[in-house]
Amino acid sequence: MGVTSSPGGGSRSKALDLLRTLPRVSLANLRPNDGARKTERRRGRGIHGGGKSGRGHKGQRQRGTRPRLGFEGGQTPFYLVIPKYSYNEGHSLRRQYPPLSLKRLQYLIDLGRIDPTQPIDLTQLVNCRGITIQPLKRDYGVQLVEEGADTFAAKINIEVQMASELAIAAVEKNGGVITTAFFDPRSLDILCKPVPFFLRGQPIPKRLLPPEDLVRYYTDPTNRGYLADPSKISEARLELSKKYGYVLPDITKDELFQMLSMRKDPRQIFFGLAPGWVVNMSEKKILKPTDENLLKYYSS
C-alpha cells in the first residue's frame, strides 16, 4: 500500500509504519500509562512501614473517639441556651416570592426578550431568563416590586403572584393591566417548564384554588386578585389613580384592547390552553377531550 506525498507526509508515513508493527489491542497487553499508578504506602504496620498512620500522637483524633458535632464538654450547649422565638415557627414552610422589579422588567422588554404585545406570565419570565423559580424550595411565584417605577414606560398585560401598590399604579398609569393569581406547586412547575411536561404526553391539569389563608388576598380588588369582582376592580383602578394623581387611560379604546383584556380562567394554567388538552409536540397538534365525563371534570 503506497502513501501519497503531501505536506507533513513524513510524519504520516512514520505513524502508519508504527501502526503496522504494533500488536492488536487485547486484554493481554492492556496496561496503565507510566506513572499513572503509584504503590500505596503501608501505614500502621509498626516496623514494617508503620508510623502513626497520619493521625498524630494519642488522643481522640488518633483513636477516632471525637465527640459529636455540637457537644461542648458537658456544659449546656448553645442550641439549648437560646430560647425559641415565635416568629421562627414554621419558617421552613413559608411561601417564598422572589422579587421582580419594574426596572428589571423594563430592561427585559428593551432587550426584546419579552414581547409586550402578548400577555406576560411566569412562562415568559422564566424562558427569557428574567427570573428563576424553584418550586422545590417553596417558591410560589414572583412578587412585582416598585423599584424603577419612575422609569417604567411599557404597556403590558402581566400576571404575577404578589404586587405592591406602587408597582400596580406604575403599570396601570401606562395603560397596562396587572393580575395577581395563585398557582399550586404542581401547576407552577408545569407553567415554568412547559416543554418537558408536553413531551410526557399528559393532559393539562386543573389549577388548584388558593389555600384558606390566601383567599382574602386574591379576592381583594385592591390587590387585583384573579378571584375579585371585575366591576370592583374597575373602581379600585380609578381610586388608585386619584390617590397617586395620574389620569387613568381608557383601555377600551386602545388598539391592544383584546390583548389587555385577556385573563385566565381560575382553573387555567396557560394562556390559550384549557385544562384537559394534550399538546403533541412531535406532530404539533392539540388533542381535546370529547367524552362528556372528561369535559365535566375539566370544566371550571
Tab-separated table of N, CA, C and O in Angstrom, residues 165-259:
chain	number	residue	atom	x	y	z
A	165	GLU	N	-48.474	48.123	45.934
A	165	GLU	CA	-49.442	49.107	45.447
A	165	GLU	C	-48.812	50.054	44.429
A	165	GLU	O	-49.421	50.366	43.404
A	166	LEU	N	-47.582	50.485	44.694
A	166	LEU	CA	-46.915	51.404	43.767
A	166	LEU	C	-46.578	50.719	42.448
A	166	LEU	O	-46.624	51.349	41.384
A	167	ALA	N	-46.251	49.425	42.479
A	167	ALA	CA	-45.989	48.693	41.240
A	167	ALA	C	-47.268	48.579	40.407
A	167	ALA	O	-47.240	48.706	39.178
A	168	ILE	N	-48.407	48.340	41.072
A	168	ILE	CA	-49.689	48.288	40.363
A	168	ILE	C	-49.998	49.635	39.721
A	168	ILE	O	-50.434	49.715	38.562
A	169	ALA	N	-49.745	50.725	40.460
A	169	ALA	CA	-50.006	52.063	39.921
A	169	ALA	C	-49.109	52.365	38.729
A	169	ALA	O	-49.552	52.979	37.744
A	170	ALA	N	-47.846	51.936	38.776
A	170	ALA	CA	-46.926	52.205	37.669
A	170	ALA	C	-47.358	51.478	36.397
A	170	ALA	O	-47.216	52.007	35.291
A	171	VAL	N	-47.870	50.260	36.533
A	171	VAL	CA	-48.319	49.505	35.358
A	171	VAL	C	-49.587	50.117	34.775
A	171	VAL	O	-49.721	50.295	33.554
A	172	GLU	N	-50.537	50.459	35.633
A	172	GLU	CA	-51.820	50.979	35.147
A	172	GLU	C	-51.704	52.423	34.658
A	172	GLU	O	-52.534	52.863	33.852
A	173	LYS	N	-50.718	53.155	35.124
A	173	LYS	CA	-50.517	54.521	34.641
A	173	LYS	C	-50.194	54.547	33.156
A	173	LYS	O	-50.586	55.471	32.437
A	174	ASN	N	-49.510	53.523	32.665
A	174	ASN	CA	-49.147	53.432	31.247
A	174	ASN	C	-50.232	52.764	30.402
A	174	ASN	O	-50.001	52.496	29.228
A	175	GLY	N	-51.374	52.478	31.008
A	175	GLY	CA	-52.448	51.821	30.268
A	175	GLY	C	-52.369	50.315	30.302
A	175	GLY	O	-53.035	49.646	29.497
A	176	GLY	N	-51.587	49.753	31.204
A	176	GLY	CA	-51.454	48.303	31.302
A	176	GLY	C	-52.439	47.696	32.280
A	176	GLY	O	-53.211	48.388	32.952
A	177	VAL	N	-52.369	46.372	32.357
A	177	VAL	CA	-53.253	45.598	33.230
A	177	VAL	C	-52.397	44.620	34.010
A	177	VAL	O	-51.481	43.988	33.450
A	178	ILE	N	-52.674	44.476	35.300
A	178	ILE	CA	-51.943	43.550	36.151
A	178	ILE	C	-52.933	42.681	36.915
A	178	ILE	O	-53.989	43.156	37.341
A	179	THR	N	-52.596	41.412	37.057
A	179	THR	CA	-53.437	40.450	37.768
A	179	THR	C	-52.555	39.637	38.700
A	179	THR	O	-51.457	39.211	38.310
A	180	THR	N	-53.015	39.423	39.917
A	180	THR	CA	-52.317	38.538	40.846
A	180	THR	C	-53.084	37.228	40.918
A	180	THR	O	-54.301	37.224	41.098
A	181	ALA	N	-52.364	36.113	40.755
A	181	ALA	CA	-53.003	34.801	40.686
A	181	ALA	C	-52.176	33.785	41.459
A	181	ALA	O	-50.947	33.880	41.521
A	182	PHE	N	-52.856	32.803	42.027
A	182	PHE	CA	-52.196	31.737	42.804
A	182	PHE	C	-51.998	30.508	41.933
A	182	PHE	O	-52.872	30.146	41.129
A	183	PHE	N	-50.825	29.859	42.103
A	183	PHE	CA	-50.531	28.596	41.434
A	183	PHE	C	-50.015	27.612	42.482
A	183	PHE	O	-49.106	27.936	43.257
A	184	ASP	N	-50.617	26.431	42.497
A	184	ASP	CA	-50.127	25.384	43.391
A	184	ASP	C	-48.789	24.865	42.870
A	184	ASP	O	-48.422	25.119	41.714
A	185	PRO	N	-48.004	24.155	43.709
A	185	PRO	CA	-46.653	23.751	43.277
A	185	PRO	C	-46.626	22.951	41.981
A	185	PRO	O	-45.732	23.153	41.152
A	186	ARG	N	-47.585	22.049	41.774
A	186	ARG	CA	-47.575	21.257	40.540
A	186	ARG	C	-47.849	22.136	39.325
A	186	ARG	O	-47.154	22.055	38.313
A	187	SER	N	-48.860	22.991	39.430
A	187	SER	CA	-49.169	23.893	38.317
A	187	SER	C	-48.026	24.869	38.065
A	187	SER	O	-47.735	25.215	36.913
A	188	LEU	N	-47.380	25.302	39.140
A	188	LEU	CA	-46.262	26.232	38.988
A	188	LEU	C	-45.102	25.576	38.253
A	188	LEU	O	-44.471	26.191	37.388
A	189	ASP	N	-44.809	24.312	38.563
A	189	ASP	CA	-43.723	23.615	37.876
A	189	ASP	C	-44.050	23.416	36.395
A	189	ASP	O	-43.170	23.555	35.532
A	190	ILE	N	-45.303	23.110	36.080
A	190	ILE	CA	-45.713	22.950	34.677
A	190	ILE	C	-45.632	24.281	33.940
A	190	ILE	O	-45.183	24.353	32.785
A	191	LEU	N	-46.030	25.364	34.613
A	191	LEU	CA	-46.014	26.682	33.978
A	191	LEU	C	-44.593	27.154	33.697
A	191	LEU	O	-44.335	27.784	32.664
A	192	CYS	N	-43.657	26.841	34.591
A	192	CYS	CA	-42.270	27.288	34.404
A	192	CYS	C	-41.509	26.404	33.424
A	192	CYS	O	-40.578	26.863	32.774
A	193	LYS	N	-41.885	25.125	33.325
A	193	LYS	CA	-41.201	24.188	32.427
A	193	LYS	C	-42.237	23.469	31.563
A	193	LYS	O	-42.521	22.285	31.761
A	194	PRO	N	-42.833	24.168	30.595
A	194	PRO	CA	-43.919	23.544	29.823
A	194	PRO	C	-43.462	22.461	28.860
A	194	PRO	O	-44.164	21.474	28.664
A	195	VAL	N	-42.278	22.638	28.245
A	195	VAL	CA	-41.848	21.683	27.219
A	195	VAL	C	-41.636	20.275	27.794
A	195	VAL	O	-42.133	19.293	27.217
A	196	PRO	N	-40.910	20.090	28.906
A	196	PRO	CA	-40.790	18.731	29.468
A	196	PRO	C	-42.136	18.120	29.819
A	196	PRO	O	-42.320	16.903	29.673
A	197	PHE	N	-43.089	18.949	30.255
A	197	PHE	CA	-44.418	18.407	30.564
A	197	PHE	C	-45.143	17.978	29.299
A	197	PHE	O	-45.757	16.909	29.256
A	198	PHE	N	-45.073	18.793	28.241
A	198	PHE	CA	-45.750	18.436	26.993
A	198	PHE	C	-45.155	17.167	26.386
A	198	PHE	O	-45.878	16.372	25.767
A	199	LEU	N	-43.847	16.976	26.536
A	199	LEU	CA	-43.208	15.782	25.973
A	199	LEU	C	-43.668	14.503	26.666
A	199	LEU	O	-43.546	13.416	26.091
A	200	ARG	N	-44.175	14.609	27.881
A	200	ARG	CA	-44.691	13.421	28.578
A	200	ARG	C	-46.042	12.986	28.052
A	200	ARG	O	-46.500	11.877	28.366
A	201	GLY	N	-46.715	13.848	27.290
A	201	GLY	CA	-47.988	13.475	26.682
A	201	GLY	C	-49.139	13.392	27.661
A	201	GLY	O	-50.103	12.658	27.423
A	202	GLN	N	-49.087	14.150	28.740
A	202	GLN	CA	-50.149	14.124	29.742
A	202	GLN	C	-51.105	15.281	29.523
A	202	GLN	O	-50.709	16.340	29.030
A	203	PRO	N	-52.380	15.114	29.891
A	203	PRO	CA	-53.325	16.241	29.775
A	203	PRO	C	-52.994	17.335	30.776
A	203	PRO	O	-52.509	17.074	31.883
A	204	ILE	N	-53.263	18.562	30.390
A	204	ILE	CA	-53.003	19.707	31.270
A	204	ILE	C	-53.958	19.635	32.460
A	204	ILE	O	-55.172	19.594	32.281
A	205	PRO	N	-53.446	19.629	33.678
A	205	PRO	CA	-54.345	19.510	34.842
A	205	PRO	C	-55.033	20.831	35.159
A	205	PRO	O	-54.697	21.892	34.628
A	206	LYS	N	-55.990	20.741	36.071
A	206	LYS	CA	-56.660	21.941	36.560
A	206	LYS	C	-55.812	22.606	37.643
A	206	LYS	O	-55.210	21.926	38.467
A	207	ARG	N	-55.778	23.912	37.624
A	207	ARG	CA	-55.090	24.639	38.676
A	207	ARG	C	-55.917	24.595	39.954
A	207	ARG	O	-57.137	24.787	39.925
A	208	LEU	N	-55.258	24.368	41.075
A	208	LEU	CA	-55.957	24.320	42.351
A	208	LEU	C	-56.274	25.732	42.834
A	208	LEU	O	-55.597	26.706	42.479
A	209	LEU	N	-57.316	25.831	43.656
A	209	LEU	CA	-57.687	27.111	44.231
A	209	LEU	C	-56.739	27.456	45.380
A	209	LEU	O	-56.092	26.576	45.946
A	210	PRO	N	-56.633	28.729	45.752
A	210	PRO	CA	-55.698	29.111	46.818
A	210	PRO	C	-56.112	28.555	48.166
A	210	PRO	O	-57.301	28.282	48.400
A	211	PRO	N	-55.147	28.364	49.079
A	211	PRO	CA	-55.496	27.904	50.426
A	211	PRO	C	-56.299	28.960	51.177
A	211	PRO	O	-56.440	30.104	50.741
A	212	GLU	N	-56.791	28.575	52.331
A	212	GLU	CA	-57.708	29.440	53.071
A	212	GLU	C	-57.070	30.770	53.470
A	212	GLU	O	-57.724	31.816	53.432
A	213	ASP	N	-55.778	30.752	53.830
A	213	ASP	CA	-55.145	31.990	54.283
A	213	ASP	C	-54.835	32.956	53.143
A	213	ASP	O	-54.452	34.099	53.405
A	214	LEU	N	-54.969	32.531	51.888
A	214	LEU	CA	-54.710	33.411	50.745
A	214	LEU	C	-55.984	33.818	50.008
A	214	LEU	O	-55.911	34.595	49.048
A	215	VAL	N	-57.127	33.286	50.420
A	215	VAL	CA	-58.378	33.605	49.723
A	215	VAL	C	-58.682	35.094	49.826
A	215	VAL	O	-59.098	35.738	48.851
A	216	ARG	N	-58.446	35.678	50.998
A	216	ARG	CA	-58.747	37.100	51.187
A	216	ARG	C	-57.885	37.967	50.260
A	216	ARG	O	-58.358	38.971	49.725
A	217	TYR	N	-56.631	37.575	50.074
A	217	TYR	CA	-55.736	38.380	49.227
A	217	TYR	C	-56.184	38.334	47.773
A	217	TYR	O	-56.212	39.381	47.101
A	218	TYR	N	-56.523	37.147	47.265
A	218	TYR	CA	-56.836	37.006	45.841
A	218	TYR	C	-58.289	37.344	45.513
A	218	TYR	O	-58.662	37.334	44.334
A	219	THR	N	-59.108	37.629	46.518
A	219	THR	CA	-60.462	38.129	46.268
A	219	THR	C	-60.563	39.630	46.513
A	219	THR	O	-61.646	40.194	46.381
A	220	ASP	N	-59.439	40.263	46.848
A	220	ASP	CA	-59.426	41.698	47.121
A	220	ASP	C	-59.151	42.457	45.824
A	220	ASP	O	-58.116	42.242	45.180
A	221	PRO	N	-60.046	43.362	45.410
A	221	PRO	CA	-59.804	44.094	44.153
A	221	PRO	C	-58.621	45.062	44.246
A	221	PRO	O	-58.012	45.387	43.223
A	222	THR	N	-58.262	45.530	45.442
A	222	THR	CA	-57.109	46.433	45.554
A	222	THR	C	-55.803	45.713	45.242
A	222	THR	O	-54.823	46.358	44.864
A	223	ASN	N	-55.776	44.398	45.393
A	223	ASN	CA	-54.601	43.601	45.034
A	223	ASN	C	-54.679	43.090	43.605
A	223	ASN	O	-53.768	42.374	43.173
A	224	ARG	N	-55.763	43.409	42.893
A	224	ARG	CA	-56.022	42.938	41.528
A	224	ARG	C	-56.057	41.396	41.493
A	224	ARG	O	-55.509	40.765	40.592
A	225	GLY	N	-56.706	40.829	42.512
A	225	GLY	CA	-56.793	39.383	42.605
A	225	GLY	C	-57.612	38.783	41.480
A	225	GLY	O	-58.591	39.371	41.005
A	226	TYR	N	-57.231	37.589	41.057
A	226	TYR	CA	-57.925	36.955	39.930
A	226	TYR	C	-59.284	36.403	40.324
A	226	TYR	O	-60.066	36.006	39.458
A	227	LEU	N	-59.603	36.373	41.614
A	227	LEU	CA	-60.912	35.922	42.073
A	227	LEU	C	-61.805	37.095	42.475
A	227	LEU	O	-62.910	36.875	42.975
A	228	ALA	N	-61.347	38.326	42.265
A	228	ALA	CA	-62.121	39.509	42.646
A	228	ALA	C	-63.181	39.825	41.601
A	228	ALA	O	-63.100	39.390	40.438
A	229	ASP	N	-64.177	40.604	41.990
A	229	ASP	CA	-65.249	41.026	41.091
A	229	ASP	C	-64.685	42.023	40.082
A	229	ASP	O	-64.090	43.036	40.462
A	230	PRO	N	-64.848	41.780	38.762
A	230	PRO	CA	-64.285	42.712	37.758
A	230	PRO	C	-64.799	44.130	37.892
A	230	PRO	O	-64.054	45.092	37.647
A	231	SER	N	-66.061	44.306	38.290
A	231	SER	CA	-66.599	45.658	38.443
A	231	SER	C	-65.917	46.402	39.590
A	231	SER	O	-65.653	47.614	39.500
A	232	LYS	N	-65.613	45.676	40.668
A	232	LYS	CA	-64.919	46.307	41.794
A	232	LYS	C	-63.452	46.599	41.445
A	232	LYS	O	-62.864	47.544	41.983
A	233	ILE	N	-62.875	45.800	40.546
A	233	ILE	CA	-61.506	46.078	40.112
A	233	ILE	C	-61.459	47.395	39.345
A	233	ILE	O	-60.518	48.190	39.507
A	234	SER	N	-62.455	47.666	38.519
A	234	SER	CA	-62.503	48.939	37.783
A	234	SER	C	-62.578	50.117	38.747
A	234	SER	O	-61.939	51.159	38.549
A	235	GLU	N	-63.380	49.962	39.826
A	235	GLU	CA	-63.468	51.026	40.824
A	235	GLU	C	-62.137	51.209	41.555
A	235	GLU	O	-61.722	52.337	41.834
A	236	ALA	N	-61.471	50.094	41.847
A	236	ALA	CA	-60.187	50.175	42.545
A	236	ALA	C	-59.128	50.829	41.657
A	236	ALA	O	-58.254	51.550	42.162
A	237	ARG	N	-59.167	50.587	40.348
A	237	ARG	CA	-58.225	51.229	39.428
A	237	ARG	C	-58.408	52.749	39.449
A	237	ARG	O	-57.425	53.510	39.467
A	238	LEU	N	-59.666	53.190	39.475
A	238	LEU	CA	-59.944	54.628	39.491
A	238	LEU	C	-59.506	55.256	40.818
A	238	LEU	O	-58.937	56.359	40.836
A	239	GLU	N	-59.750	54.583	41.917
A	239	GLU	CA	-59.348	55.113	43.223
A	239	GLU	C	-57.828	55.221	43.330
A	239	GLU	O	-57.300	56.185	43.896
A	240	LEU	N	-57.119	54.247	42.795
A	240	LEU	CA	-55.661	54.279	42.859
A	240	LEU	C	-55.093	55.418	42.014
A	240	LEU	O	-54.096	56.049	42.399
A	241	SER	N	-55.735	55.700	40.870
A	241	SER	CA	-55.269	56.811	40.040
A	241	SER	C	-55.481	58.146	40.743
A	241	SER	O	-54.649	59.057	40.633
A	242	LYS	N	-56.568	58.275	41.484
A	242	LYS	CA	-56.805	59.510	42.241
A	242	LYS	C	-55.806	59.640	43.395
A	242	LYS	O	-55.367	60.742	43.721
A	243	LYS	N	-55.446	58.528	43.995
A	243	LYS	CA	-54.517	58.566	45.125
A	243	LYS	C	-53.135	59.034	44.699
A	243	LYS	O	-52.493	59.825	45.402
A	244	TYR	N	-52.646	58.566	43.529
A	244	TYR	CA	-51.305	58.927	43.070
A	244	TYR	C	-51.314	60.067	42.058
A	244	TYR	O	-50.254	60.454	41.567
A	245	GLY	N	-52.490	60.574	41.702
A	245	GLY	CA	-52.571	61.788	40.893
A	245	GLY	C	-52.210	61.611	39.438
A	245	GLY	O	-51.471	62.436	38.886
A	246	TYR	N	-52.675	60.561	38.775
A	246	TYR	CA	-52.461	60.403	37.339
A	246	TYR	C	-53.792	60.098	36.661
A	246	TYR	O	-54.756	59.652	37.304
A	247	VAL	N	-53.838	60.367	35.368
A	247	VAL	CA	-55.056	60.125	34.585
A	247	VAL	C	-55.055	58.672	34.134
A	247	VAL	O	-54.108	58.212	33.474
A	248	LEU	N	-56.095	57.949	34.480
A	248	LEU	CA	-56.192	56.539	34.123
A	248	LEU	C	-56.577	56.400	32.656
A	248	LEU	O	-57.662	56.851	32.251
A	249	PRO	N	-55.750	55.796	31.814
A	249	PRO	CA	-56.098	55.634	30.395
A	249	PRO	C	-57.298	54.701	30.215
A	249	PRO	O	-57.506	53.757	30.996
A	250	ASP	N	-58.065	54.969	29.176
A	250	ASP	CA	-59.218	54.121	28.839
A	250	ASP	C	-58.743	53.008	27.907
A	250	ASP	O	-58.499	53.231	26.722
A	251	ILE	N	-58.612	51.801	28.461
A	251	ILE	CA	-58.071	50.698	27.661
A	251	ILE	C	-59.077	50.173	26.652
A	251	ILE	O	-58.709	49.454	25.719
A	252	THR	N	-60.363	50.510	26.813
A	252	THR	CA	-61.366	50.032	25.847
A	252	THR	C	-61.177	50.673	24.473
A	252	THR	O	-61.628	50.131	23.466
A	253	LYS	N	-60.516	51.825	24.414
A	253	LYS	CA	-60.267	52.496	23.140
A	253	LYS	C	-58.866	52.240	22.604
A	253	LYS	O	-58.474	52.837	21.600
A	254	ASP	N	-58.137	51.398	23.296
A	254	ASP	CA	-56.767	51.095	22.885
A	254	ASP	C	-56.775	50.061	21.777
A	254	ASP	O	-57.620	49.157	21.743
A	255	GLU	N	-55.804	50.164	20.859
A	255	GLU	CA	-55.715	49.201	19.765
A	255	GLU	C	-55.314	47.816	20.263
A	255	GLU	O	-55.548	46.819	19.570
A	256	LEU	N	-54.719	47.741	21.447
A	256	LEU	CA	-54.346	46.456	22.042
A	256	LEU	C	-55.352	46.010	23.095
A	256	LEU	O	-55.008	45.256	24.007
A	257	PHE	N	-56.598	46.464	22.958
A	257	PHE	CA	-57.603	46.146	23.976
A	257	PHE	C	-57.843	44.640	24.093
A	257	PHE	O	-58.025	44.108	25.192
A	258	GLN	N	-57.835	43.929	22.970
A	258	GLN	CA	-58.064	42.483	23.012
A	258	GLN	C	-56.985	41.771	23.822
A	258	GLN	O	-57.262	40.857	24.596
A	259	MET	N	-55.733	42.211	23.646
A	259	MET	CA	-54.643	41.606	24.419
A	259	MET	C	-54.721	42.010	25.890
A	259	MET	O	-54.511	41.200	26.788
